[in-house]
Amino acid sequence: MKLGILVNEGPYQHQASDTAYQFTKAALAKGHEIFRIFFYNDGVNNGTRLGVPPQDDRNVTKLWSELAAEHDLDLVVCIAAAQRRGILDASEAKRHGKDSSNLAPGFRISGLGQLIEAGIQADRLVVFGD
């Protein structure tokens, strides 16, 4: 089965991001295809490389980045939601006159069209968070 994943919550806000991550890992282990993981609303906070959780806590952004590298996953951060929350890739940082970017490895910024495409291309779109 081809799955699209939508994550609407930040990494330490609620359980949604952790659950989405564990679900994605389990789906891959069972042989399912992940078409795309789209981060929207506060879910875009999963894509910042500047988060520094305590040493005894999990680093959700790093977990997503490693999973994406291992399985060639498409991690897409909504551009409008990301800009509102100060998350920029190098191109957007330059375009807006900012001195640096903070998008984590493995993530990319794009528009809502990527979510629509995931909903069309996937057999199921699984949503985590409100």
mmCIF file of C-alpha atoms in Angstrom:
data_model
loop_
_atom_site.group_PDB
_atom_site.id
_atom_site.type_symbol
_atom_site.label_atom_id
_atom_site.label_comp_id
_atom_site.label_asym_id
_atom_site.label_seq_id
_atom_site.Cartn_x
_atom_site.Cartn_y
_atom_site.Cartn_z
ATOM 1 C CA MET A 1 0.000 0.000 0.000
ATOM 2 C CA LYS A 2 1.191 3.505 -0.837
ATOM 3 C CA LEU A 3 0.773 5.913 2.082
ATOM 4 C CA GLY A 4 0.855 9.668 2.471
ATOM 5 C CA ILE A 5 1.489 11.028 5.957
ATOM 6 C CA LEU A 6 0.347 14.429 7.266
ATOM 7 C CA VAL A 7 1.891 15.708 10.518
ATOM 8 C CA ASN A 8 0.131 18.727 12.065
ATOM 9 C CA GLU A 9 1.834 18.937 15.478
ATOM 10 C CA GLY A 10 5.299 19.979 16.591
ATOM 11 C CA PRO A 11 7.858 17.498 17.877
ATOM 12 C CA TYR A 12 7.365 18.219 21.588
ATOM 13 C CA GLN A 13 3.869 19.669 21.580
ATOM 14 C CA HIS A 14 1.820 16.482 21.662
ATOM 15 C CA GLN A 15 2.348 12.851 20.782
ATOM 16 C CA ALA A 16 1.379 13.234 17.116
ATOM 17 C CA SER A 17 4.885 13.582 15.696
ATOM 18 C CA ASP A 18 6.242 10.635 17.684
ATOM 19 C CA THR A 19 3.261 8.528 16.651
ATOM 20 C CA ALA A 20 3.656 9.535 12.989
ATOM 21 C CA TYR A 21 7.344 8.619 13.146
ATOM 22 C CA GLN A 22 6.659 5.221 14.736
ATOM 23 C CA PHE A 23 3.804 4.564 12.288
ATOM 24 C CA THR A 24 6.071 5.404 9.343
ATOM 25 C CA LYS A 25 8.810 3.099 10.628
ATOM 26 C CA ALA A 26 6.316 0.266 11.140
ATOM 27 C CA ALA A 27 4.752 0.774 7.693
ATOM 28 C CA LEU A 28 8.172 0.660 6.033
ATOM 29 C CA ALA A 29 9.094 -2.472 8.005
ATOM 30 C CA LYS A 30 5.914 -4.144 6.706
ATOM 31 C CA GLY A 31 6.860 -3.279 3.114
ATOM 32 C CA HIS A 32 4.505 -0.361 2.527
ATOM 33 C CA GLU A 33 5.588 2.579 0.386
ATOM 34 C CA ILE A 34 5.594 6.086 1.841
ATOM 35 C CA PHE A 35 4.799 8.515 -0.965
ATOM 36 C CA ARG A 36 5.414 11.662 1.071
ATOM 37 C CA ILE A 37 5.395 13.015 4.609
ATOM 38 C CA PHE A 38 3.948 16.517 4.730
ATOM 39 C CA PHE A 39 4.449 18.754 7.763
ATOM 40 C CA TYR A 40 1.774 21.414 8.193
ATOM 41 C CA ASN A 41 0.694 23.944 10.859
ATOM 42 C CA ASP A 42 2.892 23.472 13.956
ATOM 43 C CA GLY A 43 4.130 20.232 12.394
ATOM 44 C CA VAL A 44 6.647 22.315 10.443
ATOM 45 C CA ASN A 45 8.594 22.664 13.715
ATOM 46 C CA ASN A 46 9.757 19.089 13.141
ATOM 47 C CA GLY A 47 11.926 20.497 10.350
ATOM 48 C CA THR A 48 14.090 22.997 12.218
ATOM 49 C CA ARG A 49 17.722 22.087 12.753
ATOM 50 C CA LEU A 50 18.017 24.548 15.641
ATOM 51 C CA GLY A 51 16.064 22.558 18.227
ATOM 52 C CA VAL A 52 18.278 21.245 21.020
ATOM 53 C CA PRO A 53 16.405 18.780 23.232
ATOM 54 C CA PRO A 54 17.984 17.695 26.536
ATOM 55 C CA GLN A 55 20.540 14.890 26.233
ATOM 56 C CA ASP A 56 18.239 12.384 27.917
ATOM 57 C CA ASP A 57 15.336 13.160 25.542
ATOM 58 C CA ARG A 58 14.752 12.030 21.969
ATOM 59 C CA ASN A 59 15.673 14.337 19.099
ATOM 60 C CA VAL A 60 12.583 14.011 16.901
ATOM 61 C CA THR A 61 14.003 16.112 14.053
ATOM 62 C CA LYS A 62 17.124 13.960 13.924
ATOM 63 C CA LEU A 63 14.991 10.800 13.942
ATOM 64 C CA TRP A 64 12.983 12.067 10.957
ATOM 65 C CA SER A 65 16.179 13.094 9.108
ATOM 66 C CA GLU A 66 17.795 9.698 9.676
ATOM 67 C CA LEU A 67 14.670 7.811 8.611
ATOM 68 C CA ALA A 68 14.431 9.928 5.454
ATOM 69 C CA ALA A 69 18.073 9.252 4.583
ATOM 70 C CA GLU A 70 17.730 5.521 5.229
ATOM 71 C CA HIS A 71 14.541 5.094 3.167
ATOM 72 C CA ASP A 72 14.789 7.998 0.695
ATOM 73 C CA LEU A 73 11.644 9.622 2.094
ATOM 74 C CA ASP A 74 10.220 12.916 0.871
ATOM 75 C CA LEU A 75 9.864 15.164 3.950
ATOM 76 C CA VAL A 76 8.011 18.301 2.864
ATOM 77 C CA VAL A 77 7.486 21.334 5.090
ATOM 78 C CA CYS A 78 4.651 23.704 4.132
ATOM 79 C CA ILE A 79 6.212 26.991 3.021
ATOM 80 C CA ALA A 80 3.519 29.301 4.426
ATOM 81 C CA ALA A 81 3.391 27.577 7.821
ATOM 82 C CA ALA A 82 7.197 27.420 7.958
ATOM 83 C CA GLN A 83 7.703 31.107 7.168
ATOM 84 C CA ARG A 84 5.215 32.085 9.881
ATOM 85 C CA ARG A 85 7.301 30.109 12.359
ATOM 86 C CA GLY A 86 10.717 31.290 11.138
ATOM 87 C CA ILE A 87 11.757 28.097 9.360
ATOM 88 C CA LEU A 88 13.610 28.809 6.122
ATOM 89 C CA ASP A 89 15.788 26.946 3.657
ATOM 90 C CA ALA A 90 18.773 28.729 2.097
ATOM 91 C CA SER A 91 16.767 29.989 -0.875
ATOM 92 C CA GLU A 92 13.939 31.432 1.241
ATOM 93 C CA ALA A 93 16.386 32.957 3.732
ATOM 94 C CA LYS A 94 18.151 34.781 0.903
ATOM 95 C CA ARG A 95 14.857 35.864 -0.690
ATOM 96 C CA HIS A 96 13.688 37.390 2.594
ATOM 97 C CA GLY A 97 17.020 38.996 3.491
ATOM 98 C CA LYS A 98 17.762 36.686 6.416
ATOM 99 C CA ASP A 99 21.345 35.814 7.299
ATOM 100 C CA SER A 100 20.883 32.045 7.620
ATOM 101 C CA SER A 101 18.621 29.085 7.068
ATOM 102 C CA ASN A 102 17.498 26.549 9.658
ATOM 103 C CA LEU A 103 15.879 23.712 7.727
ATOM 104 C CA ALA A 104 17.083 20.322 8.962
ATOM 105 C CA PRO A 105 18.784 17.809 6.652
ATOM 106 C CA GLY A 106 16.375 15.671 4.672
ATOM 107 C CA PHE A 107 13.533 18.207 4.785
ATOM 108 C CA ARG A 108 12.489 20.470 1.935
ATOM 109 C CA ILE A 109 10.114 23.422 1.736
ATOM 110 C CA SER A 110 7.236 23.446 -0.734
ATOM 111 C CA GLY A 111 3.585 24.402 -1.057
ATOM 112 C CA LEU A 112 0.236 22.814 -0.305
ATOM 113 C CA GLY A 113 0.178 21.335 -3.793
ATOM 114 C CA GLN A 114 2.555 18.689 -2.445
ATOM 115 C CA LEU A 115 -0.068 17.692 0.134
ATOM 116 C CA ILE A 116 -2.770 17.538 -2.543
ATOM 117 C CA GLU A 117 -0.529 15.374 -4.711
ATOM 118 C CA ALA A 118 0.132 13.040 -1.768
ATOM 119 C CA GLY A 119 -3.608 12.686 -1.233
ATOM 120 C CA ILE A 120 -4.120 11.857 -4.906
ATOM 121 C CA GLN A 121 -1.148 9.528 -5.382
ATOM 122 C CA ALA A 122 -1.369 7.591 -2.109
ATOM 123 C CA ASP A 123 -3.876 4.842 -1.386
ATOM 124 C CA ARG A 124 -4.376 6.383 2.058
ATOM 125 C CA LEU A 125 -3.514 9.739 3.618
ATOM 126 C CA VAL A 126 -2.929 9.222 7.327
ATOM 127 C CA VAL A 127 -3.237 12.355 9.488
ATOM 128 C CA PHE A 128 -1.495 12.874 12.843
ATOM 129 C CA GLY A 129 -2.566 15.796 15.045
ATOM 130 C CA ASP A 130 -5.389 18.300 14.767
#
